[in-house]
Structure formats: structure tokens, C-alpha cells
Short mmCIF file of C-alpha atoms in Angstrom, two decimals:
data_model
loop_
_atom_site.label_atom_id
_atom_site.label_comp_id
_atom_site.label_asym_id
_atom_site.label_seq_id
_atom_site.Cartn_x
_atom_site.Cartn_y
_atom_site.Cartn_z
CA MET A 515 15.23 31.03 3.55
CA ARG A 516 18.03 29.98 5.89
CA ALA A 517 15.81 30.81 8.88
CA ARG A 518 13.13 28.46 7.53
CA VAL A 519 15.65 25.63 7.19
CA TRP A 520 16.72 26.10 10.82
CA GLY A 521 13.06 26.27 11.82
CA LEU A 522 12.45 22.89 10.15
CA ILE A 523 15.44 21.39 11.98
CA VAL A 524 14.25 22.74 15.36
CA ASN A 525 10.75 21.42 14.56
CA LEU A 526 12.22 17.95 13.93
CA ALA A 527 14.01 18.08 17.29
CA ALA A 528 10.78 19.16 19.00
CA ASN A 529 8.87 16.32 17.32
CA ALA A 530 11.52 13.85 18.54
CA MET A 531 11.28 15.26 22.07
CA ALA A 532 7.49 14.81 22.17
CA LEU A 533 7.67 11.27 20.77
CA TRP A 534 10.48 10.42 23.22
CA GLY A 535 8.07 11.47 25.95
CA VAL A 536 5.29 9.30 24.50
CA ALA A 537 7.65 6.29 24.31
CA SER A 538 8.81 6.92 27.86
CA VAL A 539 5.24 7.19 29.19
CA MET A 540 4.32 3.93 27.44
CA ARG A 541 7.33 2.11 28.91
CA THR A 542 7.63 3.54 32.41
CA GLY A 543 4.62 5.79 32.99
CA THR A 544 6.87 8.85 33.33
CA GLY A 545 8.07 11.47 30.85
CA TRP A 546 5.02 13.73 30.54
CA ILE A 547 7.28 16.77 30.73
CA TRP A 548 8.94 15.79 27.41
CA ILE A 549 5.54 15.51 25.77
CA VAL A 550 4.57 18.97 27.00
CA ILE A 551 7.88 20.66 26.06
CA GLY A 552 8.08 18.88 22.70
CA GLY A 553 4.41 19.54 21.92
CA VAL A 554 4.62 23.24 22.76
CA ALA A 555 7.88 23.64 20.81
CA THR A 556 6.32 21.87 17.81
CA ALA A 557 3.28 24.18 17.92
CA VAL A 558 5.54 27.26 18.14
CA CYS A 559 7.75 26.09 15.24
CA ILE A 560 4.82 25.27 12.98
CA SER A 561 3.07 28.55 13.79
CA ALA A 562 6.21 30.56 13.00
CA LEU A 563 7.12 28.63 9.86
CA ALA A 564 3.61 29.02 8.44
CA VAL A 565 4.02 32.79 8.16
CA PRO A 566 4.41 33.52 4.42
CA ALA A 567 7.59 35.18 3.21
CA GLY A 568 7.16 38.95 2.94
CA SER A 569 8.55 41.09 0.17
CA ALA A 570 11.68 41.62 2.25
CA ASP A 571 12.10 38.32 4.08
CA PRO A 572 15.09 38.77 6.43
CA GLY A 573 15.75 35.04 6.28
CA GLU A 574 16.59 35.13 2.58
CA MET B 1347 0.75 29.36 -23.49
CA ASN B 1348 2.38 29.92 -20.22
CA GLY B 1349 4.88 32.20 -18.65
CA ALA B 1350 7.57 31.61 -16.12
CA ALA B 1351 7.12 32.36 -12.45
CA SER B 1352 6.46 36.05 -12.15
CA GLY B 1353 9.46 37.57 -10.51
CA GLY B 1354 11.21 34.22 -10.11
CA GLU B 1355 14.38 33.06 -11.82
CA PRO B 1356 14.47 33.42 -15.60
CA ALA B 1357 12.65 30.69 -17.43
CA SER B 1358 14.17 28.14 -19.71
CA GLY B 1359 12.80 24.77 -20.64
CA GLY B 1360 15.78 22.47 -21.04
CA PRO B 1361 17.12 19.95 -18.59
CA HIS B 1362 18.88 21.14 -15.43
CA THR B 1363 17.19 24.52 -15.70
CA GLN B 1364 15.07 26.15 -13.13
CA GLY B 1365 12.18 27.90 -14.76
CA GLY B 1366 10.33 27.04 -17.91
CA ASP B 1367 7.21 26.76 -19.90
CA PRO B 1368 5.11 23.66 -19.09
CA SER B 1369 4.12 23.37 -22.73
CA GLY B 1370 7.87 22.92 -23.27
CA TYR B 1371 7.79 19.58 -21.40
CA PRO B 1372 8.50 17.04 -24.17
CA ILE B 1373 5.41 14.92 -23.45
CA ALA B 1374 3.21 18.03 -23.82
CA GLN B 1375 5.05 19.00 -27.01
CA ARG B 1376 3.49 15.98 -28.72
CA ILE B 1377 0.06 17.58 -28.25
CA PRO B 1378 -0.85 19.68 -31.33
CA GLN B 1379 -0.85 23.42 -30.60
CA GLU B 1380 -4.46 23.74 -31.80
CA VAL B 1381 -5.56 21.21 -29.15
CA LEU B 1382 -3.77 23.19 -26.41
CA ASP B 1383 -5.26 26.44 -27.73
CA ALA B 1384 -8.76 24.94 -27.84
CA GLU B 1385 -8.39 23.79 -24.21
CA ALA B 1386 -7.19 27.25 -23.19
CA GLY B 1387 -10.27 28.72 -24.93
CA ARG B 1388 -12.60 26.30 -23.12
CA LEU B 1389 -10.97 27.18 -19.78
CA ALA B 1390 -11.42 30.90 -20.45
CA ALA B 1391 -15.11 30.33 -21.30
CA LEU B 1392 -15.61 28.12 -18.23
CA ALA B 1393 -14.13 30.81 -15.97
CA LYS B 1394 -17.15 33.00 -16.83
CA ALA B 1395 -19.73 30.16 -16.85
CA PRO B 1396 -22.21 29.42 -14.02
CA ALA B 1397 -20.95 27.02 -11.31
CA HIS B 1398 -22.79 23.90 -12.56
CA LYS B 1399 -21.45 24.34 -16.11
CA ARG B 1400 -17.98 25.06 -14.79
CA ILE B 1401 -17.98 21.84 -12.73
CA GLY B 1402 -19.12 19.76 -15.72
CA GLY B 1403 -16.52 21.35 -17.97
CA TYR B 1404 -13.72 20.91 -15.46
CA ALA B 1405 -14.73 17.26 -14.94
CA ARG B 1406 -14.24 16.63 -18.66
CA LEU B 1407 -10.86 18.42 -18.75
CA ALA B 1408 -9.54 16.93 -15.48
CA GLY B 1409 -7.21 13.93 -15.55
CA PRO B 1410 -3.99 14.02 -13.52
CA GLY B 1411 -6.00 14.07 -10.26
CA PHE B 1412 -7.84 10.88 -11.27
CA MET B 1413 -4.48 9.37 -12.22
CA GLY B 1414 -3.30 10.35 -8.73
CA ALA B 1415 -6.28 8.57 -7.17
CA ALA B 1416 -5.54 5.49 -9.27
CA LEU B 1417 -1.94 5.63 -8.05
CA THR B 1418 -2.71 5.97 -4.36
CA LEU B 1419 -5.65 3.53 -4.36
CA GLY B 1420 -3.39 0.49 -4.57
CA ALA B 1421 -3.11 -2.92 -2.97
CA GLY B 1422 -1.50 -1.47 0.19
CA THR B 1423 -4.11 1.22 0.80
CA LEU B 1424 -7.04 -1.11 0.13
CA THR B 1425 -5.59 -3.91 2.27
CA SER B 1426 -5.13 -1.39 5.06
CA SER B 1427 -8.77 -0.29 4.73
CA MET B 1428 -10.02 -3.88 4.63
CA LEU B 1429 -8.02 -4.70 7.77
CA SER B 1430 -9.23 -1.54 9.44
CA GLY B 1431 -12.87 -2.38 8.71
CA ALA B 1432 -12.46 -6.00 9.83
CA THR B 1433 -10.58 -5.04 13.02
CA PHE B 1434 -12.13 -1.76 14.15
CA GLY B 1435 -15.45 -1.61 12.28
CA TYR B 1436 -16.48 1.87 11.16
CA ARG B 1437 -14.50 3.64 13.88
CA THR B 1438 -11.51 4.70 11.77
CA LEU B 1439 -13.51 6.20 8.87
CA TRP B 1440 -12.58 9.71 10.02
CA LEU B 1441 -8.90 9.00 9.38
CA ILE B 1442 -9.55 8.58 5.65
CA TRP B 1443 -10.83 12.06 4.87
CA LEU B 1444 -8.47 13.67 7.34
CA ALA B 1445 -5.42 11.91 5.86
CA CYS B 1446 -6.29 12.67 2.25
CA GLY B 1447 -7.47 16.20 3.07
CA LEU B 1448 -4.18 16.97 4.78
CA GLY B 1449 -2.32 15.67 1.73
CA LEU B 1450 -4.15 18.15 -0.52
CA PHE B 1451 -2.12 21.08 0.81
CA MET B 1452 1.09 19.57 -0.55
CA MET B 1453 -0.65 18.53 -3.76
CA ALA B 1454 -1.80 22.14 -4.20
CA ALA B 1455 1.86 23.15 -3.93
CA MET B 1456 2.66 20.72 -6.75
CA ALA B 1457 -0.13 22.29 -8.81
CA ARG B 1458 1.43 25.72 -8.17
CA PHE B 1459 4.85 24.45 -9.34
CA THR B 1460 3.23 23.05 -12.50
CA CYS B 1461 0.87 25.85 -13.42
CA LYS B 1462 2.52 29.04 -12.22
CA GLY B 1463 6.11 27.91 -11.65
CA GLY B 1464 6.33 26.31 -15.05
CA PHE B 1465 9.41 24.32 -14.04
CA ARG B 1466 10.29 20.70 -13.45
CA VAL B 1467 10.43 20.40 -9.70
CA ILE B 1468 13.17 17.76 -9.43
CA GLN B 1469 15.53 19.88 -11.51
CA VAL B 1470 14.80 22.89 -9.31
CA GLN B 1471 15.44 20.77 -6.21
CA ASN B 1472 18.78 19.73 -7.72
CA ARG B 1473 19.67 23.37 -8.22
CA ARG B 1474 18.41 24.80 -4.93
CA HIS B 1475 18.73 21.86 -2.50
CA SER B 1476 21.32 19.53 -4.12
CA TRP B 1477 20.99 16.40 -6.24
CA LEU B 1478 20.87 14.32 -3.06
CA ILE B 1479 17.39 15.66 -2.34
CA GLY B 1480 16.17 16.04 -5.94
CA SER B 1481 17.55 13.24 -8.09
CA LEU B 1482 18.31 10.75 -5.30
CA LEU B 1483 15.66 11.10 -2.57
CA THR B 1484 12.73 12.46 -4.61
CA ALA B 1485 13.21 10.85 -8.03
CA LEU B 1486 15.10 7.60 -7.55
CA VAL B 1487 14.28 6.49 -3.99
CA GLY B 1488 10.93 8.19 -3.42
CA THR B 1489 9.46 7.39 -6.83
CA ALA B 1490 11.36 5.08 -9.23
CA VAL B 1491 12.52 2.38 -6.79
CA VAL B 1492 9.17 2.48 -5.00
CA ALA B 1493 7.41 1.90 -8.34
CA VAL B 1494 9.44 -1.26 -8.97
CA ILE B 1495 9.32 -2.72 -5.46
CA PHE B 1496 5.71 -1.91 -4.63
CA ASN B 1497 4.52 -3.28 -7.97
CA PHE B 1498 5.20 -6.79 -6.64
CA GLY B 1499 2.21 -6.32 -4.33
CA GLN B 1500 0.02 -5.10 -7.20
CA VAL B 1501 0.90 -8.02 -9.50
CA ALA B 1502 0.48 -10.56 -6.68
CA LEU B 1503 -3.00 -9.19 -5.92
CA GLY B 1504 -4.03 -8.73 -9.57
CA THR B 1505 -3.05 -12.25 -10.65
CA HIS B 1506 -4.69 -13.71 -7.56
CA LEU B 1507 -7.94 -11.88 -8.36
CA ILE B 1508 -7.91 -13.08 -11.99
CA GLU B 1509 -7.35 -16.62 -10.69
CA SER B 1510 -10.31 -16.19 -8.30
CA LEU B 1511 -12.57 -14.78 -11.02
CA ALA B 1512 -11.92 -17.49 -13.62
CA PRO B 1513 -13.97 -20.26 -11.89
CA PHE B 1514 -17.08 -18.03 -12.11
CA ALA B 1515 -16.69 -18.29 -15.91
CA GLY B 1516 -16.25 -22.06 -15.62
CA PHE B 1517 -12.50 -22.45 -16.16
CA SER B 1518 -9.23 -22.35 -14.28
CA PHE B 1519 -6.64 -19.64 -14.96
CA PRO B 1520 -3.81 -19.88 -12.38
CA ALA B 1521 -1.57 -16.92 -11.55
CA GLU B 1522 1.41 -18.74 -13.10
CA TYR B 1523 -0.28 -18.23 -16.50
CA ASN B 1524 -2.58 -15.23 -16.09
CA TRP B 1525 0.32 -12.86 -15.31
CA VAL B 1526 0.77 -12.65 -19.10
CA LEU B 1527 -2.72 -11.11 -19.36
CA TYR B 1528 -2.09 -8.77 -16.42
CA VAL B 1529 1.30 -7.59 -17.68
CA GLY B 1530 0.00 -7.35 -21.27
CA VAL B 1531 -2.97 -5.11 -20.45
CA THR B 1532 -1.05 -2.86 -18.07
CA SER B 1533 1.94 -2.59 -20.46
CA TRP B 1534 -0.36 -1.56 -23.32
CA LEU B 1535 -1.82 1.22 -21.17
CA ILE B 1536 1.62 2.31 -19.92
CA LEU B 1537 3.00 2.54 -23.45
CA SER B 1538 -0.10 4.39 -24.72
CA TYR B 1539 0.66 7.36 -22.47
CA GLY B 1540 1.98 10.39 -24.32
CA ARG B 1541 1.45 8.82 -27.76
CA ARG B 1542 -0.63 9.81 -30.79
CA GLY B 1543 -0.63 13.56 -30.25
CA GLY B 1544 -2.01 13.49 -26.73
CA THR B 1545 -4.88 11.08 -27.42
CA GLY B 1546 -2.86 8.30 -25.75
CA THR B 1547 -2.68 10.38 -22.58
CA ARG B 1548 -6.43 11.04 -22.70
CA LEU B 1549 -7.01 7.31 -23.27
CA VAL B 1550 -5.04 6.40 -20.14
CA GLU B 1551 -6.79 9.11 -18.14
CA GLY B 1552 -10.15 7.88 -19.45
CA VAL B 1553 -9.35 4.30 -18.37
CA MET B 1554 -8.37 5.59 -14.92
CA LYS B 1555 -11.65 7.51 -14.58
CA ALA B 1556 -13.65 4.47 -15.73
CA ALA B 1557 -11.74 2.16 -13.36
CA ILE B 1558 -12.41 4.45 -10.40
CA ALA B 1559 -16.11 4.59 -11.36
CA LEU B 1560 -16.09 0.77 -11.54
CA MET B 1561 -14.56 0.54 -8.05
CA ILE B 1562 -17.24 2.86 -6.66
CA VAL B 1563 -20.11 1.01 -8.38
CA ALA B 1564 -18.77 -2.44 -7.43
CA PHE B 1565 -17.97 -1.74 -3.79
CA GLY B 1566 -21.13 0.39 -3.45
CA ALA B 1567 -23.35 -2.41 -4.75
CA VAL B 1568 -21.67 -4.93 -2.44
CA LEU B 1569 -22.18 -2.57 0.48
CA VAL B 1570 -25.89 -2.32 -0.37
CA VAL B 1571 -26.06 -6.14 -0.34
CA VAL B 1572 -24.35 -6.52 3.05
CA GLY B 1573 -26.12 -3.50 4.58
CA VAL B 1574 -24.85 -0.45 6.40
CA ASP B 1575 -25.20 0.58 10.04
CA TRP B 1576 -25.67 4.26 9.18
CA GLY B 1577 -25.45 5.45 12.77
CA ALA B 1578 -22.14 3.70 13.39
CA ALA B 1579 -20.84 4.86 10.00
CA ALA B 1580 -21.70 8.50 10.73
CA ARG B 1581 -20.05 8.29 14.15
CA GLY B 1582 -16.98 6.66 12.61
CA ALA B 1583 -16.73 9.34 9.94
CA PHE B 1584 -16.93 12.33 12.26
CA VAL B 1585 -16.02 11.26 15.81
CA PRO B 1586 -12.26 10.66 16.13
CA TRP B 1587 -11.36 7.33 17.75
CA LEU B 1588 -8.11 5.40 17.99
CA PRO B 1589 -7.14 2.14 19.66
CA GLY B 1590 -5.28 2.65 22.93
CA GLY B 1591 -1.52 2.78 23.50
CA GLY B 1592 1.19 2.80 20.85
CA GLN B 1593 -1.03 0.98 18.33
CA GLY B 1594 -3.35 4.01 18.15
CA LEU B 1595 -0.50 6.46 17.60
CA ASP B 1596 1.10 4.18 14.99
CA LEU B 1597 -2.22 3.90 13.15
CA PHE B 1598 -2.76 7.67 13.21
CA ILE B 1599 0.74 8.56 12.02
CA ALA B 1600 0.87 5.88 9.32
CA SER B 1601 -2.62 6.63 7.97
CA SER B 1602 -2.21 10.40 8.04
CA ALA B 1603 1.16 10.54 6.33
CA ALA B 1604 0.86 7.61 3.95
CA ALA B 1605 -2.35 8.51 2.06
CA VAL B 1606 -0.54 10.93 -0.22
CA GLY B 1607 3.26 10.64 -0.46
CA VAL B 1608 6.30 11.63 -2.49
CA MET B 1609 5.35 9.55 -5.53
CA ASP B 1610 1.88 11.16 -5.60
CA TRP B 1611 3.44 14.64 -5.42
CA VAL B 1612 5.88 13.93 -8.25
CA PHE B 1613 3.33 12.19 -10.46
CA PHE B 1614 0.66 14.89 -10.21
CA HIS B 1615 3.24 17.58 -11.03
CA TYR B 1616 4.67 15.82 -14.07
CA ALA B 1617 1.29 14.52 -15.30
CA GLY B 1618 0.11 18.16 -15.28
CA LEU B 1619 3.22 19.21 -17.24
CA GLY B 1620 2.50 16.34 -19.64
CA ARG B 1621 -0.95 17.80 -20.28
CA GLY B 1622 0.56 21.20 -21.08
CA TRP B 1623 -0.94 22.87 -18.03
CA GLY B 1624 0.01 26.51 -17.61
CA ARG B 1625 -0.92 29.63 -15.65
CA ASN B 1626 -4.61 29.42 -16.59
CA HIS B 1627 -4.91 25.82 -15.42
CA GLU B 1628 -4.48 26.28 -11.67
CA SER B 1629 -8.23 26.38 -10.96
CA LEU B 1630 -8.66 23.23 -13.05
CA ALA B 1631 -5.74 21.60 -11.21
CA ARG B 1632 -7.31 22.35 -7.82
CA PHE B 1633 -10.70 21.07 -9.01
CA ASP B 1634 -8.92 17.94 -10.27
CA LEU B 1635 -7.29 17.45 -6.87
CA PHE B 1636 -10.62 17.66 -5.09
CA ALA B 1637 -12.92 15.85 -7.54
CA GLY B 1638 -10.35 13.51 -9.06
CA LEU B 1639 -8.20 12.61 -6.06
CA PHE B 1640 -9.91 13.47 -2.77
CA ILE B 1641 -13.49 12.36 -3.53
CA PRO B 1642 -12.61 8.99 -5.15
CA PHE B 1643 -10.01 8.22 -2.46
CA VAL B 1644 -12.46 8.92 0.36
CA VAL B 1645 -15.46 7.22 -1.27
CA VAL B 1646 -13.63 4.02 -2.27
CA ASN B 1647 -12.00 3.66 1.15
CA PHE B 1648 -15.30 4.41 2.93
CA LEU B 1649 -17.04 1.71 0.87
CA VAL B 1650 -14.31 -0.90 1.47
CA ILE B 1651 -14.17 -0.21 5.20
CA GLY B 1652 -17.99 -0.31 5.25
CA VAL B 1653 -18.12 -3.73 3.55
CA PHE B 1654 -15.67 -5.27 6.01
CA ALA B 1655 -17.14 -3.47 9.02
CA ALA B 1656 -20.54 -4.95 8.15
CA THR B 1657 -19.28 -8.49 7.52
CA LEU B 1658 -16.02 -9.65 9.13
CA PHE B 1659 -15.96 -7.20 12.07
CA PRO B 1660 -19.12 -8.52 13.81
CA GLN B 1661 -17.78 -12.07 13.49
CA GLY B 1662 -14.33 -11.18 14.83
CA ILE B 1663 -12.59 -12.52 11.71
CA THR B 1664 -9.35 -10.67 10.93
CA PRO B 1665 -7.30 -12.33 8.16
CA GLU B 1666 -3.96 -10.65 7.40
CA SER B 1667 -3.59 -10.41 3.63
CA ALA B 1668 -5.84 -9.02 0.87
CA PRO B 1669 -6.50 -12.45 -0.73
CA GLU B 1670 -7.36 -13.94 2.69
CA LEU B 1671 -9.64 -10.98 3.45
CA ALA B 1672 -11.41 -11.30 0.10
CA ALA B 1673 -11.77 -15.07 0.50
CA ALA B 1674 -13.20 -14.69 4.02
CA LEU B 1675 -15.67 -12.13 2.70
CA MET B 1676 -17.06 -14.26 -0.15
CA PRO B 1677 -19.39 -16.56 1.84
CA LEU B 1678 -20.90 -13.46 3.48
CA LEU B 1679 -21.73 -11.68 0.22
CA GLY B 1680 -24.62 -13.92 -0.73
CA PRO B 1681 -25.50 -13.88 -4.44
CA THR B 1682 -22.84 -14.93 -6.93
CA TRP B 1683 -23.16 -11.67 -8.86
CA SER B 1684 -22.12 -9.66 -5.83
CA GLN B 1685 -19.03 -11.84 -5.39
CA ILE B 1686 -18.09 -11.33 -9.05
CA LEU B 1687 -18.72 -7.61 -8.76
CA PHE B 1688 -16.46 -7.37 -5.72
CA TYR B 1689 -13.64 -9.21 -7.49
CA VAL B 1690 -14.02 -7.11 -10.67
CA GLY B 1691 -14.01 -3.82 -8.74
CA PHE B 1692 -11.07 -5.06 -6.71
CA LEU B 1693 -9.15 -6.03 -9.87
CA ALA B 1694 -9.34 -2.42 -11.07
CA VAL B 1695 -7.27 -1.44 -8.00
CA PRO B 1696 -3.92 -3.12 -8.82
CA ILE B 1697 -4.26 -2.59 -12.59
CA THR B 1698 -4.60 1.20 -12.32
CA THR B 1699 -1.89 1.42 -9.67
CA THR B 1700 0.58 -0.57 -11.79
CA VAL B 1701 -0.04 1.77 -14.74
CA ALA B 1702 0.26 4.98 -12.71
CA MET B 1703 3.31 3.79 -10.73
CA SER B 1704 5.11 2.75 -13.91
CA LEU B 1705 4.52 6.15 -15.51
CA ALA B 1706 5.61 7.96 -12.35
CA GLY B 1707 8.75 5.80 -12.25
CA ALA B 1708 9.62 6.56 -15.88
CA MET B 1709 9.14 10.30 -15.39
CA ALA B 1710 11.31 10.20 -12.25
CA ILE B 1711 14.12 8.19 -13.86
CA HIS B 1712 14.28 10.66 -16.74
CA GLU B 1713 14.38 13.63 -14.37
CA ALA B 1714 17.01 12.02 -12.13
CA PHE B 1715 19.42 11.57 -15.03
CA GLY B 1716 18.46 14.75 -16.88
CA TRP B 1717 17.05 12.81 -19.85
CA GLU B 1718 14.35 14.34 -22.04
CA PRO B 1719 11.24 12.14 -21.87
CA ASP B 1720 10.38 10.88 -25.34
CA THR B 1721 7.56 8.36 -25.07
CA ALA B 1722 8.50 6.89 -28.48
CA SER B 1723 12.06 6.14 -27.38
CA TRP B 1724 13.34 2.81 -26.17
CA ARG B 1725 14.77 4.54 -23.09
CA TRP B 1726 11.27 5.65 -22.07
CA LYS B 1727 9.74 2.26 -22.82
CA ILE B 1728 12.36 0.40 -20.80
CA SER B 1729 12.06 2.85 -17.87
CA ALA B 1730 8.26 2.63 -17.92
CA LEU B 1731 8.19 -1.16 -18.13
CA LEU B 1732 10.87 -1.68 -15.46
CA PRO B 1733 8.26 -2.28 -12.69
CA GLN B 1734 6.85 -5.17 -14.76
CA VAL B 1735 9.72 -7.28 -13.43
CA ALA B 1736 7.16 -7.80 -10.65
CA PHE B 1737 5.57 -10.50 -12.85
CA LEU B 1738 7.71 -12.79 -10.68
CA ALA B 1739 5.15 -12.17 -7.94
CA ALA B 1740 2.87 -14.61 -9.79
CA TRP B 1741 5.14 -17.33 -8.36
CA ASN B 1742 4.88 -15.83 -4.89
CA ALA B 1743 8.25 -14.10 -5.31
CA ASN B 1744 8.32 -11.28 -2.82
CA PRO B 1745 11.58 -9.40 -2.30
CA VAL B 1746 10.99 -9.05 1.44
CA TRP B 1747 14.49 -7.76 2.26
CA LEU B 1748 14.19 -5.14 -0.49
CA VAL B 1749 10.76 -4.05 0.72
CA ILE B 1750 12.10 -3.70 4.27
CA PHE B 1751 15.18 -1.78 3.05
CA ILE B 1752 13.15 0.58 0.84
CA ALA B 1753 10.46 1.10 3.49
CA ALA B 1754 13.19 2.02 5.98
CA PHE B 1755 14.86 4.40 3.55
CA LEU B 1756 11.50 5.96 2.69
CA SER B 1757 10.62 6.40 6.35
CA LEU B 1758 13.84 8.34 6.86
CA ALA B 1759 13.79 10.29 3.59
CA ASN B 1760 10.20 11.34 2.87
CA ASN B 1761 10.19 14.10 5.45
CA VAL B 1762 13.31 15.65 3.92
CA VAL B 1763 11.57 15.73 0.52
CA GLY B 1764 8.58 17.35 2.25
CA TRP B 1765 10.90 20.01 3.71
CA SER B 1766 12.27 20.67 0.25
CA MET B 1767 8.79 21.16 -1.27
CA TYR B 1768 7.76 23.50 1.56
CA LEU B 1769 10.93 25.57 1.06
CA LEU B 1770 10.40 25.80 -2.72
CA LEU B 1771 6.82 26.99 -2.26
CA ASN B 1772 8.09 29.80 -0.06
CA ASP B 1773 11.18 30.61 -2.13
CA ARG B 1774 10.97 34.01 -3.81
CA ARG B 1775 13.85 33.13 -6.13
CA VAL B 1776 11.91 30.12 -7.43
CA LEU B 1777 8.30 31.32 -7.57
CA GLY B 1778 8.66 35.08 -7.33
CA GLU B 1779 5.29 36.68 -6.64
CA ASP B 1780 3.61 33.27 -7.09
CA ARG B 1781 5.14 31.91 -3.87
CA SER B 1782 2.78 30.95 -1.05
CA LYS B 1783 1.17 33.96 0.58
CA SER B 1784 -1.28 31.91 2.62
CA TYR B 1785 -0.74 31.11 6.29
CA LEU B 1786 -3.31 28.29 6.13
CA TRP B 1787 -1.66 26.67 3.10
CA ASN B 1788 1.77 26.68 4.77
CA LEU B 1789 0.20 25.39 7.99
CA GLY B 1790 -1.38 22.41 6.19
CA ILE B 1791 1.92 21.54 4.54
CA LEU B 1792 3.79 21.84 7.82
CA LEU B 1793 1.33 19.52 9.56
CA GLN B 1794 1.98 16.89 6.90
CA VAL B 1795 5.73 17.47 7.15
CA THR B 1796 5.50 17.02 10.92
CA LEU B 1797 3.69 13.70 10.45
CA LEU B 1798 6.42 12.60 8.03
CA ASN B 1799 8.98 13.62 10.69
CA ALA B 1800 7.05 11.48 13.18
CA ILE B 1801 7.31 8.45 10.89
CA ALA B 1802 11.10 8.88 10.61
CA ILE B 1803 11.46 9.36 14.37
CA THR B 1804 9.27 6.40 15.37
CA TYR B 1805 11.17 4.25 12.86
CA ILE B 1806 14.48 5.11 14.56
CA PHE B 1807 12.94 4.61 18.03
CA ASN B 1808 11.67 1.23 16.86
CA ARG B 1809 15.13 0.16 15.72
CA LEU B 1810 16.59 1.31 19.05
CA GLY B 1811 13.96 -0.67 20.94
CA LEU B 1812 12.47 2.48 22.44
CA TRP B 1813 9.00 2.29 20.78
#
């Protein structure tokens, strides 16, 4: 369960990174790299966190 | 009638305990055992019945989902749909079903907590994730305070609509006086819940179902009068479109995450417990979510957007508040009967939301303080009627600073409550073998949690001048 909590925190940071990129692109036209890194990290976090807990979840 | 989570923590029904029997929830205890047994028998028979009979039977037994639709179809949601129709035409229809559909994953988790968990979720949050997340963020901030503050908008709209309807009957009935009628009717419904051996609960659920049917008939008839551009409506429903720049992203995030929120989660869970739902009710609960919550939410919003897309949008008229939108619509509706019908259907919106929000608030206050809900007690009555302080809205009182403060707090807190629900659904110690074993289910919940994160982040960026 602790691993899932950390996964949620990393996901939040990735979301912030992607939105920071969006805000930066809207203001200055630059910052696409943050959108890409944040977007990919968000996709990875969500994909990993969606895996159901097994009978012997190492995170618990 | 029900067992505790299989393999989860040991069940016990009292306050501050983790597991339990839903029929042990005090509101359900007022329902005679023979009524609960008869419902269990009907459910068992329906499980073997052909699909069409099963759907009809489930529709009669459903209730908390319709109450959820009544809760979420409030002044805010409808004003947002009216504005969307007037500003963007049919082009944002797709957001409605996507937003509500995404919310169903979390609502299904609440159904799992009710039916198979058999516990009171806020008490389990207190135990597993601290009282800060359970009693404070979920119960008090996310539900009880929201019920009080957001009821100002419902009362303001309801009394305005009564005032607008009265001249059709040939008399004047200003908001300064008609609030007594509004508060009286809604208070009677609020206090009927959980009374008279469960018939009070069925009465409130019946009123909610009838009110939703009234909204659909009223807005549907008005839409027939004003006409529909079916091609544009079909494109709007299935081809994603957003306005450019930050406005588009704001609209997407707000619409997607706000359709079904913390109060909806809490209310559906506790309304199910109040009906004595147990292990055998999960199929009914999921049917209720789809037929009682999703379908009415989508249909009513589609109809409202359609009416404004067909009338104000082509003329470029975009008033800002619900009363202004309704007033601007009236000359375009033609016959008097269609104007009355629109107002009557619209009046059902704040009335049902006031009732559902007040009940959700009372349930949350009791859970936050570990009180046993007794609907005959003064404590319950005072908690349930607390949101009626919003009668002050009849004099245009609007606690703007409170709304801003609560909205800010909600923006920053809702995602944390979402995290907590996701963790509980996947917690073997809480749900045992009934925990989520579906990748798709978890994925849907995580997408909604990510949207709630986005709301919190954009709020902070906004305050810092970065958005």
C-alpha cells in the first residue's frame, strides 16, 4: 500500500510538470518538453497504479 | 442480511469501527426486517429473471442513484449547461457523458464499500488514513460545509423561479415571501427521510424520481418547441471539441472533474447503507448508478444545452446567471404553456438538490463526530436543516467570501479524498478478497483522480499568476 501512496505523489508531481508546461507554452510559446515529460510520467504512473493488488502485494 | 468484507478486517457495526453490516446502519435499522427480507427475496428472483423483467424490477427497487442525480443536477450544473449551450452551441455535448461516465468508476467503488465492504467509509478513512482525510476533508469540508454554502445558490434560484411563475397564475409572489414555501416543502421532504419504517425514505426517493421525470418531460417538450439541429447535436455529442487556449483546458478539467464529486460519493454510499443494501445488492447498485444517475444526468444536460443551443446561441446572447438566461429564453419559447413548463421543470432542479444536499450534510456531520444517525432525534433534524440558513438568499444574500474560501479549499482537498478512496478500494486489509481486481476499474478511478489533481494544480498556478 505504501508503494501506491508514493505512486500517487509521483503522479501529482508529473501532473504539475505537464500543466507547468502548458502554462509556459501559453505565456511564452516555449516549454513543450515539460508537457512531454509530465505527460509520459503521468501515463506511466497511472498505468502502474491501475494494476490490482495481488495476493502477495509487496507494497503492503 | 450481509456479511463483512471477505478476508478484510473483522466486522463490527458501531461508530469508529472498520467493518460492519450495512443493515446495522441506524437508518436502515428502522426498516422492518420483513421488508428487508422481502427485498432480498425479490433480488434473488430477479437474478434469475429474463433481462427485461430484471430491468423493470431493478428500476422499482433503485433509489440512491436517482437521489445522486437529484444532488448533482443542481443550480450550478444547470447554469453551466445553459451557458455552454448559449456560448458554444451543441459542441460541448460530448463532455457531459464523458464527465459523468468517468465519475461512475468512483461511484462503483462507493457501491463496493456499501454492498461488500459493509462499513461506513468515513470511519474507515479515519482509521486507515487519519481523521484529517476522513472526518475533516471528506465529511466536514467536502460534504457538510458544501451543503450549507452551495444551498444559497439553490434557494436563490428556487425562489426566483417561484417569483417568475406566479404571474402566469395571475398574482405576484416575491422571493422575500415565497422562501417560506420553498423552505417548507424542502424541509418536509428532508425530515421525511428515514422515518416511518423506511416508507419515508421511499417517499423521498419517489419524489426524486418524479422530479427527474418532470425535468426530462419539461425540457424535452421545450426542446421540441424550439427545434433541434440533429446533425449539429450528433456531432456535438460524439466529436470532441474545445475552445482554444487556456479556456478550453479549464472547461475540460472543470467539466470532467466536477460532474460527480466528493459529496456525490459520500451520499450514494450512505444512502445505500440507509436502504440496508448488502452483498446481494451490488448488481442493483450498479444498475442504479447507470439508470438512476448516468442516464438522467446526461439526458437532462443534453436537453438544457439543446434548448439554449437552439435559441440564444444563434443570436449571440450570453447572459451570465441562471435567472438572466431563463429570462432571455422566454421570448424565444413561443406559447405560454412552454414557458410555464420550462419554469416548472427548472424549479424541480433546486428543490431536489436542496433536499439531497441537506441529507448528505446530515449524514456527513454525524460521521465526522461519530454520532449515530437517528432521524427522530433533534441532533439529526438540526444537522439536516442547517443548509436552510440559505433562506437569506431570498434577499440576495450571497456569502461570496465563503464561497470563494470553500471553493479554494475544495479545489485543494478533493483530490486527496479521491486518493483515499482509490487506496481503500485496493486495500486488502479493508476489503479482503472484495478489493478491486480490475485494471480497467482502477484506471477509470485514476483518470478521475488525475483530473482532480489538475484542478488543485491549476488553482495554485492561478493564485501564483502562472495560469
